[in-house]
Coordinates of C-alpha atoms and ligand atoms in Angstrom, one line a residue:
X9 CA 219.1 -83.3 13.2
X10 CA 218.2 -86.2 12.2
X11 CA 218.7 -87.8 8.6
X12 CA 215.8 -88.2 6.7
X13 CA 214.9 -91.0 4.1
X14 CA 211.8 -90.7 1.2
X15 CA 210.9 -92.5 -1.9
X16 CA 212.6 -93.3 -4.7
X17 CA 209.8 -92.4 -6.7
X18 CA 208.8 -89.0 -5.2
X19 CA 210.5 -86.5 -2.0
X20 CA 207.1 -85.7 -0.9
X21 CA 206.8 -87.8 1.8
X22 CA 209.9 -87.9 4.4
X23 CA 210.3 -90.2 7.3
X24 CA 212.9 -90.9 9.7
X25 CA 214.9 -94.1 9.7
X26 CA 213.2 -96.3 11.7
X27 CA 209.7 -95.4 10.4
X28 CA 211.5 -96.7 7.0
X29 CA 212.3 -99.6 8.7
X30 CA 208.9 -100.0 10.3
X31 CA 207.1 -99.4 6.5
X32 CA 209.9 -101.8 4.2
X33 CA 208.0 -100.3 1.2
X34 CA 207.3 -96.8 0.7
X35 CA 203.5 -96.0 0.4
X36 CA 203.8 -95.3 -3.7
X37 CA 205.7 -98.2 -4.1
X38 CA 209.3 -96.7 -4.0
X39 CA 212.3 -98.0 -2.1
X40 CA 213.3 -96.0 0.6
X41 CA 216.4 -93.8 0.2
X42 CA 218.5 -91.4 3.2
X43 CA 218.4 -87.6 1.8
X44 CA 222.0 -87.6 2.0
X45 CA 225.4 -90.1 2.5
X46 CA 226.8 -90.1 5.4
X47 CA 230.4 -89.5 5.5
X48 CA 233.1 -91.7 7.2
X49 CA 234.3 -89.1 9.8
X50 CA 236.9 -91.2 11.7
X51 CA 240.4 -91.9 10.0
X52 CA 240.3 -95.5 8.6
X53 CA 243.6 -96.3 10.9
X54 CA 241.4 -95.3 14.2
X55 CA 238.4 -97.7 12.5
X56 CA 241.0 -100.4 11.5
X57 CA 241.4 -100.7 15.2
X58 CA 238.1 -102.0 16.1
X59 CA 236.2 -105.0 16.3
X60 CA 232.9 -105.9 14.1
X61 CA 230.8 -104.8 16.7
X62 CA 232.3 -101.4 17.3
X63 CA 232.5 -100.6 13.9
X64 CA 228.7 -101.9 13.4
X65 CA 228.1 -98.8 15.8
X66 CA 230.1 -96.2 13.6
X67 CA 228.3 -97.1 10.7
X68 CA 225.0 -97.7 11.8
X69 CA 225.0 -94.7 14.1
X70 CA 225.4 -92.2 10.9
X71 CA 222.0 -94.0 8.9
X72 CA 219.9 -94.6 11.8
X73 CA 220.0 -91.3 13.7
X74 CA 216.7 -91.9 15.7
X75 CA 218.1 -94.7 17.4
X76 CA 219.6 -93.7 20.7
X77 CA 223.2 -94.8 21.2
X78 CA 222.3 -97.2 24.0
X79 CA 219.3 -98.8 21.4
X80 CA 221.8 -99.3 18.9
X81 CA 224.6 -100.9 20.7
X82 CA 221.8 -103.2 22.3
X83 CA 220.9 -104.3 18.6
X84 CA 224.2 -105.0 17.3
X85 CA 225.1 -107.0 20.6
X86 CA 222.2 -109.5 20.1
X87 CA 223.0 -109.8 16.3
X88 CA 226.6 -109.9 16.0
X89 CA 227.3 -112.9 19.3
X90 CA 227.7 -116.3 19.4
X91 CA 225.2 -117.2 16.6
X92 CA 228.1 -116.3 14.5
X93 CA 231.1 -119.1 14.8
X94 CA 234.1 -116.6 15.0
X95 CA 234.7 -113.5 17.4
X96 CA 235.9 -111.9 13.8
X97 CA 232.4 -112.1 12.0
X98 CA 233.2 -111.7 9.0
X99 CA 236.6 -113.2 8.1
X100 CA 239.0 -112.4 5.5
X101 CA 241.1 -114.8 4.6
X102 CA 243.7 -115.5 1.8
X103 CA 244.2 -117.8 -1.0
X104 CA 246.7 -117.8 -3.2
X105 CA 246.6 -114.2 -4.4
X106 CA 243.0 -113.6 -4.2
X107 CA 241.0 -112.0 -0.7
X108 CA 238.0 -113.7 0.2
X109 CA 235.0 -112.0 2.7
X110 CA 233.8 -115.0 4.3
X111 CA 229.9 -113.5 5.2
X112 CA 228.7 -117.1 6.1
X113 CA 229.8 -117.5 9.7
X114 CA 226.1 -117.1 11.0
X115 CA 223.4 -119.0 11.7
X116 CA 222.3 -120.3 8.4
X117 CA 225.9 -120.1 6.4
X118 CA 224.8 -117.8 4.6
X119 CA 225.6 -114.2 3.7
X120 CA 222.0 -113.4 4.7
X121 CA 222.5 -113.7 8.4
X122 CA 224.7 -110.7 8.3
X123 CA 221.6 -108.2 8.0
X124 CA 218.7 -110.8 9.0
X125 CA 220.0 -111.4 12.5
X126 CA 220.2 -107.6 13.5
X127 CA 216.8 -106.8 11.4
X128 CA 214.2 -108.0 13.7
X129 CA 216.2 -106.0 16.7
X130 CA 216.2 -102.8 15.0
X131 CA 212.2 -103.6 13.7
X132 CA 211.0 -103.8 17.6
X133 CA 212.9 -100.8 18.7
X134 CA 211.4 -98.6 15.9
X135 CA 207.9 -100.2 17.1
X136 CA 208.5 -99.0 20.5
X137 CA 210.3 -95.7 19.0
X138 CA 206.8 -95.1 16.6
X139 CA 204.4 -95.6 19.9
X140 CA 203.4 -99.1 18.3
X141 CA 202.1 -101.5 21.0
X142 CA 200.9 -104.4 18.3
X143 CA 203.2 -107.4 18.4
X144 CA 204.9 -107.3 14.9
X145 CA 203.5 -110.4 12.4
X146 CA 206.5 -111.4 9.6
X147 CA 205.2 -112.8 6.9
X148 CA 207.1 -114.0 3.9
X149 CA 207.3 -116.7 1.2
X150 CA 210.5 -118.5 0.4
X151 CA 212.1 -120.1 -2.5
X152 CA 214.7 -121.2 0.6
X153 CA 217.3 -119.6 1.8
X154 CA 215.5 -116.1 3.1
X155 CA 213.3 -118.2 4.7
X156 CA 215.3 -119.9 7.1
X157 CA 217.4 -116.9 7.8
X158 CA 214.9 -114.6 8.5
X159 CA 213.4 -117.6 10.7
X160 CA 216.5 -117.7 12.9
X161 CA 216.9 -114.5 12.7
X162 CA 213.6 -113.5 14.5
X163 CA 212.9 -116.7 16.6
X164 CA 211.9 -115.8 20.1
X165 CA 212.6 -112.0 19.6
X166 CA 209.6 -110.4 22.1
X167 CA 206.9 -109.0 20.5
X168 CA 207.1 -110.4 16.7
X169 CA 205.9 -113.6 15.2
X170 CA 207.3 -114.8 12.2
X171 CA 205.0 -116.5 9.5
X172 CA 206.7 -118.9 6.4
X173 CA 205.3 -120.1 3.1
X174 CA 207.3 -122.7 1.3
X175 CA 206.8 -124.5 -1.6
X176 CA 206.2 -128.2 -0.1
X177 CA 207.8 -130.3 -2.9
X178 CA 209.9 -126.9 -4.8
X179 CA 212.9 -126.2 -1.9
X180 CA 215.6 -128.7 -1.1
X181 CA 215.6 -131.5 1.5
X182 CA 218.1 -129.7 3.5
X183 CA 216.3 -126.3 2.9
X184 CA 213.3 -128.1 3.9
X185 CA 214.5 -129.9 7.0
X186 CA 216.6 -126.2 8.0
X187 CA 212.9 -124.9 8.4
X188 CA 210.7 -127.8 10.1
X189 CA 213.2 -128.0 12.7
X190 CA 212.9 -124.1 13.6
X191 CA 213.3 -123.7 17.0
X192 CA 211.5 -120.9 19.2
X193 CA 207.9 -120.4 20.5
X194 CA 206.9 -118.0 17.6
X195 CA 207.7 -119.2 14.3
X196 CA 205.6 -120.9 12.1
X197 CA 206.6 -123.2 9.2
X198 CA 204.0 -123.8 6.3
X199 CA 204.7 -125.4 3.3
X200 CA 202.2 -124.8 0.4
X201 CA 200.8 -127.3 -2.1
X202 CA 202.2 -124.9 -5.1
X203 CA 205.2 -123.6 -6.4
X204 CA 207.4 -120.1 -5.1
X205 CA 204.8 -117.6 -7.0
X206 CA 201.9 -119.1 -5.6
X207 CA 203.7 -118.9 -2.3
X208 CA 204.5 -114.9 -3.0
X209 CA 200.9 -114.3 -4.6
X210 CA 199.4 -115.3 -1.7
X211 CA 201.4 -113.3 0.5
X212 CA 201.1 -110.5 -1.4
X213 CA 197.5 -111.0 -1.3
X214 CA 197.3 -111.5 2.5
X215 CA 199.0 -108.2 2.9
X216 CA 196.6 -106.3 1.1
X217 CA 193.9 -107.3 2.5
X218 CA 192.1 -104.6 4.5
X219 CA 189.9 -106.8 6.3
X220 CA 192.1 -109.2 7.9
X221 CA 194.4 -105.7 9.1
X222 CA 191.9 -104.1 10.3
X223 CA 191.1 -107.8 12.1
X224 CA 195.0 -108.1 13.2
X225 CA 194.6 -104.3 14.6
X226 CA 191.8 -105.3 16.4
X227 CA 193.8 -108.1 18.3
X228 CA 196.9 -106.5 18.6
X229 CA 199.1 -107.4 15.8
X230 CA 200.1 -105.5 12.4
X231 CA 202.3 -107.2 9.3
X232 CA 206.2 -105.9 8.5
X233 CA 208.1 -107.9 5.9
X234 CA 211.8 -108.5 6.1
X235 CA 212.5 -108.7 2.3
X236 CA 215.8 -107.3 0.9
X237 CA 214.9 -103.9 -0.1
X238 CA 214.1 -103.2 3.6
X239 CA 217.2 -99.9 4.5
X240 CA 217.0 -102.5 8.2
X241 CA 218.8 -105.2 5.6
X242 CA 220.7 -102.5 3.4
X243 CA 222.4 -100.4 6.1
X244 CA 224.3 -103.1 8.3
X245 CA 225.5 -104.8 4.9
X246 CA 227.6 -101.5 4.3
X247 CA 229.6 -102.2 8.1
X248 CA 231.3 -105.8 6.4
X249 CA 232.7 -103.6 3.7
X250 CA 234.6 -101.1 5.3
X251 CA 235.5 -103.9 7.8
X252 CA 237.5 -105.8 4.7
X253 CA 239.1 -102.2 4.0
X254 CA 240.5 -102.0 7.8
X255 CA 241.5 -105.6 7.7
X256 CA 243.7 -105.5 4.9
X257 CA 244.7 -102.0 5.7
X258 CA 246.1 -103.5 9.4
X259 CA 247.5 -106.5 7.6
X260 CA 249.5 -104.6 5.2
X261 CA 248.2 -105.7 1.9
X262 CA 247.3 -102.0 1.4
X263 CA 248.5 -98.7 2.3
X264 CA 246.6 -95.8 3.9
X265 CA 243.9 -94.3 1.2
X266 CA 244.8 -97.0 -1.3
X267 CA 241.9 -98.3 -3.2
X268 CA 240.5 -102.2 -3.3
X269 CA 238.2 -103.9 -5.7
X270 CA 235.3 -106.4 -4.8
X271 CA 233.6 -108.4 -6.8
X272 CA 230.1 -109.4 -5.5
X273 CA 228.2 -112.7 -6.5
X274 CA 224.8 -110.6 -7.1
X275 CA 221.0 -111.7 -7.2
X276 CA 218.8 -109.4 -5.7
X277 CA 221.3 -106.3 -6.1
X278 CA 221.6 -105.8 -2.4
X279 CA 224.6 -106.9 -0.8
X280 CA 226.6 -105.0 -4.2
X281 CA 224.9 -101.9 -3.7
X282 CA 225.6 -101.7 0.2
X283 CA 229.2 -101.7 -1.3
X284 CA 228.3 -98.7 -3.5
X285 CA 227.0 -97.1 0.2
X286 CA 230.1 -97.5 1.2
X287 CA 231.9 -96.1 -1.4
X288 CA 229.5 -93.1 -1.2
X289 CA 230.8 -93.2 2.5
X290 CA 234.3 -92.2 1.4
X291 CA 236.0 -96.0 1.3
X292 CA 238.6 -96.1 -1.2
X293 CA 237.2 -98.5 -3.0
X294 CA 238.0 -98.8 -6.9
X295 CA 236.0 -100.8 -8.5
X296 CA 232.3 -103.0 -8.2
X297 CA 232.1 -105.7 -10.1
X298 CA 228.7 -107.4 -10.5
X299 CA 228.8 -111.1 -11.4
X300 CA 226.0 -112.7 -12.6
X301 CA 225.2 -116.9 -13.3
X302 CA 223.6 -117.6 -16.5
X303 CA 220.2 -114.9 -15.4
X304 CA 222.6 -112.5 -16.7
X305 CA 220.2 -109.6 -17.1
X306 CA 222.3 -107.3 -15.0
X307 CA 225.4 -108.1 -16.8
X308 CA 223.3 -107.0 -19.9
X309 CA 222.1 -104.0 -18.5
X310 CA 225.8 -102.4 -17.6
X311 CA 227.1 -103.5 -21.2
X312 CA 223.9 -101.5 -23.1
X313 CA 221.7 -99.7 -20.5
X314 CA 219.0 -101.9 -21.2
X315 CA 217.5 -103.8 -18.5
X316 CA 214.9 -106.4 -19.9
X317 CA 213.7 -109.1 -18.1
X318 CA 211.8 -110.7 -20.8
X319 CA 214.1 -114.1 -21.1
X320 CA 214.2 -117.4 -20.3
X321 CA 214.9 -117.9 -16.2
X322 CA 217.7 -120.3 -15.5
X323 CA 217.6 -123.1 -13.0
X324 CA 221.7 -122.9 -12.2
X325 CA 223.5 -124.6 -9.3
X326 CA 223.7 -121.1 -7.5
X327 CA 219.9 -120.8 -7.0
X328 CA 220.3 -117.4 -4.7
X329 CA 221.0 -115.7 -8.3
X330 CA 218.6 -117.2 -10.0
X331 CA 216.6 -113.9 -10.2
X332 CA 215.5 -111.9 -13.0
X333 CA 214.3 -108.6 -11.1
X334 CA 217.0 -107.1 -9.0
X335 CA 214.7 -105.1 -6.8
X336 CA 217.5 -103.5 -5.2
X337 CA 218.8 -101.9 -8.6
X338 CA 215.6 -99.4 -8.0
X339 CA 217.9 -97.3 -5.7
X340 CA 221.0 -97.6 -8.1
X341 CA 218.9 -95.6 -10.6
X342 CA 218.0 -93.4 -8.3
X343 CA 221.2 -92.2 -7.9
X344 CA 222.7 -92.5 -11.4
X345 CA 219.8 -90.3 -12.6
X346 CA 221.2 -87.8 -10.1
X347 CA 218.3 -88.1 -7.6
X348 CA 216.0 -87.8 -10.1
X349 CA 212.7 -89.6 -8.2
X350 CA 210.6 -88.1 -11.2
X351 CA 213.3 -90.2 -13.9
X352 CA 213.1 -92.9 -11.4
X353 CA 209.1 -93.4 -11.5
X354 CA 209.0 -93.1 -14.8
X355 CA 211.3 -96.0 -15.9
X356 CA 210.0 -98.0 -12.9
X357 CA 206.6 -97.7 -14.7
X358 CA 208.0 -98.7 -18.3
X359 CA 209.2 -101.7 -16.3
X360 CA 205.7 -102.8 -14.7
X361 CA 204.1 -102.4 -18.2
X362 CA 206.8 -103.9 -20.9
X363 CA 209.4 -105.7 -18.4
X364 CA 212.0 -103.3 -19.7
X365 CA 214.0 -99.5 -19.9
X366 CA 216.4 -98.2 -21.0
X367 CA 218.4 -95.6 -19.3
X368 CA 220.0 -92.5 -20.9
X369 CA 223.8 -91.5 -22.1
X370 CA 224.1 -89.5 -18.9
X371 CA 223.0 -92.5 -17.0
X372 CA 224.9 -94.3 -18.3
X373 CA 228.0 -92.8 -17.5
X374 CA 227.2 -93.0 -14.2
X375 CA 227.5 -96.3 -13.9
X376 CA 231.5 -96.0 -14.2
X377 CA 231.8 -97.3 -10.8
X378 CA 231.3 -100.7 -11.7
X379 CA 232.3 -103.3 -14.0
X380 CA 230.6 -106.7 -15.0
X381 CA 230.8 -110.0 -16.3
X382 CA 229.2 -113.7 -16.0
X383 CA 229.6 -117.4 -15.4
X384 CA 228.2 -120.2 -16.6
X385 CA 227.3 -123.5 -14.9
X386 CA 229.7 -125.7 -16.6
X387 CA 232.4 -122.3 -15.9
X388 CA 231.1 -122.1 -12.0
X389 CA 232.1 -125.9 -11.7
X390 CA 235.8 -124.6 -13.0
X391 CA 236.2 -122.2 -10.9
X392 CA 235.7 -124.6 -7.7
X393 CA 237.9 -127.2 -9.2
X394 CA 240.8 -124.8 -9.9
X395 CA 240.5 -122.8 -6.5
X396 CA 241.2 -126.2 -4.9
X397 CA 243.4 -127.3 -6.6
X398 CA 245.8 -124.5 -7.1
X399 CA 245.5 -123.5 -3.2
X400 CA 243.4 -126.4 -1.0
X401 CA 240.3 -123.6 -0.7
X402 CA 237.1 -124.9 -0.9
X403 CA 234.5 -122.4 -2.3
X404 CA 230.6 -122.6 -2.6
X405 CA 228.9 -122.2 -6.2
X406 CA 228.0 -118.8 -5.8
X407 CA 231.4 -117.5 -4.3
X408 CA 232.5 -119.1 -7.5
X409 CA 230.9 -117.1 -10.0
X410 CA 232.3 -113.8 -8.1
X411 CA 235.8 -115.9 -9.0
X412 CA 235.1 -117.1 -12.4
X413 CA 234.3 -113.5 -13.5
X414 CA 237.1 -111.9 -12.0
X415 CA 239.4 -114.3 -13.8
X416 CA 237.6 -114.5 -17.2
X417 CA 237.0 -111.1 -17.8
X418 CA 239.8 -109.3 -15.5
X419 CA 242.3 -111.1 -14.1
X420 CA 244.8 -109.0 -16.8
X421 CA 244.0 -105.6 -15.2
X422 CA 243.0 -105.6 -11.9
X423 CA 245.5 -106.6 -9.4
X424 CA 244.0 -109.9 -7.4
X425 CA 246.3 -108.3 -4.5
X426 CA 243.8 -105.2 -3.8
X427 CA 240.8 -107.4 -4.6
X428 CA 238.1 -108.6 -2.5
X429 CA 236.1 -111.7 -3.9
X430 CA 232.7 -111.6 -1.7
X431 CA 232.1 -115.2 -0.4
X432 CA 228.2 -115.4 0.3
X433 CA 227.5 -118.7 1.3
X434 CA 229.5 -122.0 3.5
X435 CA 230.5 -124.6 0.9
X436 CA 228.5 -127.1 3.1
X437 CA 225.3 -125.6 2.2
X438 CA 225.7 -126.6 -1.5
X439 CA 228.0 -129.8 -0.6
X440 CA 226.8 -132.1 -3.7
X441 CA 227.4 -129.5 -6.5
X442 CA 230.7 -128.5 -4.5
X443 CA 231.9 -131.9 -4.1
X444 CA 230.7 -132.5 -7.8
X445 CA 232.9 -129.6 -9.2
X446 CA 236.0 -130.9 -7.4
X447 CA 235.7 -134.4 -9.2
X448 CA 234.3 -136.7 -6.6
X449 CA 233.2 -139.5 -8.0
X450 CA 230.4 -141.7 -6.0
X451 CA 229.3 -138.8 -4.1
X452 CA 227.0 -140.4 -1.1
X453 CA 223.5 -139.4 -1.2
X454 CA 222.7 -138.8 2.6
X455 CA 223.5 -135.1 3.1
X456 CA 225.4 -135.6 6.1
X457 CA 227.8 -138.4 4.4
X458 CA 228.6 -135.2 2.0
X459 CA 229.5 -133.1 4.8
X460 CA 231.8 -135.5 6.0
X461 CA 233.2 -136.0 2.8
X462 CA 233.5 -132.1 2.2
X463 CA 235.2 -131.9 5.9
X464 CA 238.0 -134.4 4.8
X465 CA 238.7 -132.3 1.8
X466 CA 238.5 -128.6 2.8
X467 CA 240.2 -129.2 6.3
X468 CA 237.4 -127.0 7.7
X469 CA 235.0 -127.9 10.4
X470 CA 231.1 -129.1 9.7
X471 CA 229.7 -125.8 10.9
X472 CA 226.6 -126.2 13.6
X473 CA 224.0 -125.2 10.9
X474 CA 224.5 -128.7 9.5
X475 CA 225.5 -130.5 12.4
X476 CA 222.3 -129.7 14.2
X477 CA 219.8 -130.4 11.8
X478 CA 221.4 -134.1 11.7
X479 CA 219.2 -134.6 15.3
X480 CA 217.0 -132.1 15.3
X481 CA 212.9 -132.6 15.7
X482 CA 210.6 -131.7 13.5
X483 CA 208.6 -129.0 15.1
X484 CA 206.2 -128.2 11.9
X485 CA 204.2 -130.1 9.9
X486 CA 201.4 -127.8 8.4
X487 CA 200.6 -127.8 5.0
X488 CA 197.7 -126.0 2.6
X489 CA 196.4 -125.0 -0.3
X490 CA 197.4 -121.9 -1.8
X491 CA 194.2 -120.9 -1.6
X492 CA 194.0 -121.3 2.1
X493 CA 197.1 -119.3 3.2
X494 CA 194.9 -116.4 4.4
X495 CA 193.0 -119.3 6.7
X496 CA 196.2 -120.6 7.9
X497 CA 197.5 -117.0 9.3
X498 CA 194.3 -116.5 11.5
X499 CA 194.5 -119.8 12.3
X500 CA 197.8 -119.0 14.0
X501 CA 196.9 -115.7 15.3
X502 CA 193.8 -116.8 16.8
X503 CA 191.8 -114.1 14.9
X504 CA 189.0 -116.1 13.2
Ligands
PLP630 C1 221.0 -113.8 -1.6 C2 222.3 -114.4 -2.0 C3 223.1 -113.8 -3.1 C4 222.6 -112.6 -3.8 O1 222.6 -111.4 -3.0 P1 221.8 -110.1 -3.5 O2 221.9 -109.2 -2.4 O3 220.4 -110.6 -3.7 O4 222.4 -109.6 -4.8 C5 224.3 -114.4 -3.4 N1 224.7 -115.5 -2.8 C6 224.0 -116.1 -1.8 C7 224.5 -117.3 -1.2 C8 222.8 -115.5 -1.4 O5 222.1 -116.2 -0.4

């Protein structure tokens, strides 16, 4: 039998897990959810003996029960290989007291790559699976970082193209050079003369509109999105979590069916709530905490129940969280409510229409899995300085707000020893705020000079992310209005 997923908003409709996949959205605007948790089955000892891959497979084998054993293993082997620059994956490694996940060994250094570079696998299987013959057309805007993973991620992947909008003059000279350099025959780079909304209006708008499908049906070709509500992006998060349970559990540092902590540098409330998955799964896991930057809006919601997004946005040195809807926290209601999709639709509506809800005492105790807390720039910068210096570990800025909040708010009562700090991103990718925070004075402007720099200090090597886009060409050079992004994307696809 296999395991069914529907809306958050309503159980009428049910679909299996790779027509989920397939759809990203659900059709009344939901987030897709499975019926039911799968449980971890195998004793944690047997699963603390495998490697990533293998335990990708027990995972990903209980969400995604279409998939044929053969189809799956094929997807995790083309993710999970030599794109990432350790056999391990996903490292843990120790400093001082504290545990950090290291989920920026991949292609773009960044935790992204973990669920981007099996995504686009498990998207043409379920094409094939669903009798689809269209080639499948990714289209997304970027603000940066998605952008470039979800580039490498599907570059040269048979039967998808892959379609970006940037903000010409509003992503970073590295972020920008990351995606004009993107190799493979079927990804196109397109920065816009606007800012990121114009760049996500317009894609928005270009998915809507019926004439150009019905156009892109006619030649072939049909649109999926790889944004991070996708259950493709959700489900192989959970694996890198049970992984940092077995690795401490063979290590020592915990004994059978004792229970950890992680604390999870959160944005988009995605890579946290795969942890809450996990935890669903049967991990002994303790304790979520979600740490915020200054766009503290979740840390506000856990303290009074009240989510609001009617504030100022912050422009902080850990951009990734600069985010004022979680989309992801749709399914974390969901299941607080007690599966209520009816709850659910309502207080998504309230949040359409007045940019805020409130959720009920019931709720609310719901939420006693998880703790939270936030950090400020000026705090951020602190944590970085004092990691190095108190151990030689060189963190990024957004693995430092994980740290800053588990020292300011519980260093007293949590025990750093069963604690996991989440590291999302390569301290190279942010190596001017990093070097900054450390107290470098006359920091070189050339971003490669920084890298050097940041090598000397951290004693770790300039990963190939950075090494290669020192020499690498410049394969696109298009650029357009906002208002001709739907021009652009027949342009591409031939279909004028
Ligand atoms: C996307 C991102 C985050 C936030 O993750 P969410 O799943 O959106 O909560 C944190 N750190 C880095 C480096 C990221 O790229």
């Amino acid at each position: 039998m296999n395991l069914m997923y529907h809306s958050t908003r309503s159980k009428e409709i049910r679909v299996t897990a790779s027509q989920a996949i397939l759809q990203g959205l659900a059709p009344d605007g939901g987030l897709f959810v499975p019926e039911s948790v799968p449980q971890l089955d195998k004793p944690l000892e047997e699963l603390a003996e495998m490697n990533y891959r293998e335990l990708a497979y027990e995972i990903l084998s209980r969400f995604l029960t279409d998939y044929s054993e053969e189809e799956l293993k094929d997807c995790i082997n083309r993710a999970y290989d030599n794109k990432f620059d350790t056999p391990d994956i996903a490292p843990l490694k120790k400093a001082g007291k504290m545990y950090y996940l290291e989920l920026f060994h991949g292609a773009t250094i960044a935790f992204k790559d973990m669920a981007l570079s099996i995504l686009p696998h498990l998207l043409t299987k379920a094409a094939r699976k669903n009798n689809i013959d269209d080639d499948i057309v990714i289209l997304t805007a970027t603000s940066g970082d998605t952008g470039k993973a979800a580039l490498a991620g599907f570059a040269d992947v048979k039967g998808t193209k892959i379609i970006v909008f940037y903000p010409k003059d509003g992503v970073s000279k590295v972020q920008e050079k990351q995606m004009i350099t993107q190799k493979g025959n079927n990804t196109y780079v397109i920065g816009i003369r606007g800012n990121f909304d114009d760049a996500q209006t317009g894609v928005k708008k270009i998915f809507g509109d019926a004439e150009l499908k019905e156009k892109m049906s006619k030649a072939g070709y049909r649109f999926s999105s790889a944004n991070s509500i996708n259950v493709g992006r959700l489900i192989p998060q959970i694996v890198y979590y049970v992984y940092a349970y077995t690795k401490l559990l063979k290590i020592g540092a915990i004994k059978s069916g004792g229970k950890i902590n992680f604390v999870v540098p959160t944005g988009n409330f995605g890579n946290i709530l795969a942890a809450y998955y996990a935890k669903k799964m049967g991990l002994p896991v303790d304790k979520l905490i979600c740490a915020s930057n200054d766009n503290k809006v979740l840390f506000d919601f856990f303290r009074t129940g009240i989510y609001d997004r009617n504030r100022e946005f912050v422009l902080t040195i850990s951009p990734s969280m600069d985010i004022l809807v979680s989309s992801n926290l749709e399914r974390l209601i969901y299941h607080i409510s007690g599966n209520d999709t009816h709850k659910t639709a309502e207080l998504m509506k309230t949040l359409n229409t007045g940019g805020r809800y409130e959720i009920s005492a019931d709720m609310r105790i719901n939420l006693n899995d998880f703790l939270s807390g936030y950090a400020t720039v000026e705090e951020t910068k602190e944590a970085i300085q004092r990691v190095y210096k108190e151990t030689g570990y060189v963190i990024d800025t957004h693995t430092a707000v994980a740290t800053e909040v588990y020292e300011k708010y519980f260093k007293e009562d949590i025990d750093p020893s069963r604690t996991v700090i989440v590291s999302t991103a390569s301290p190279y990718k942010f190596a001017e705020s990093v070097l900054e925070a450390i107290g470098i004075e006359n920091i070189p402007e050339d971003d490669f000079e920084q890298a050097k720099l940041l090598n000397k200090i951290s004693q770790t090597p300039i990963p190939k992310a950075v090494e290669e886009i020192q020499s690498a060409e410049i394969r696109h050079n298009r650029v357009c209005e906002p208002g001709d992004m739907k021009a652009e994307v027949e342009d591409i696809l031939k279909i004028i």
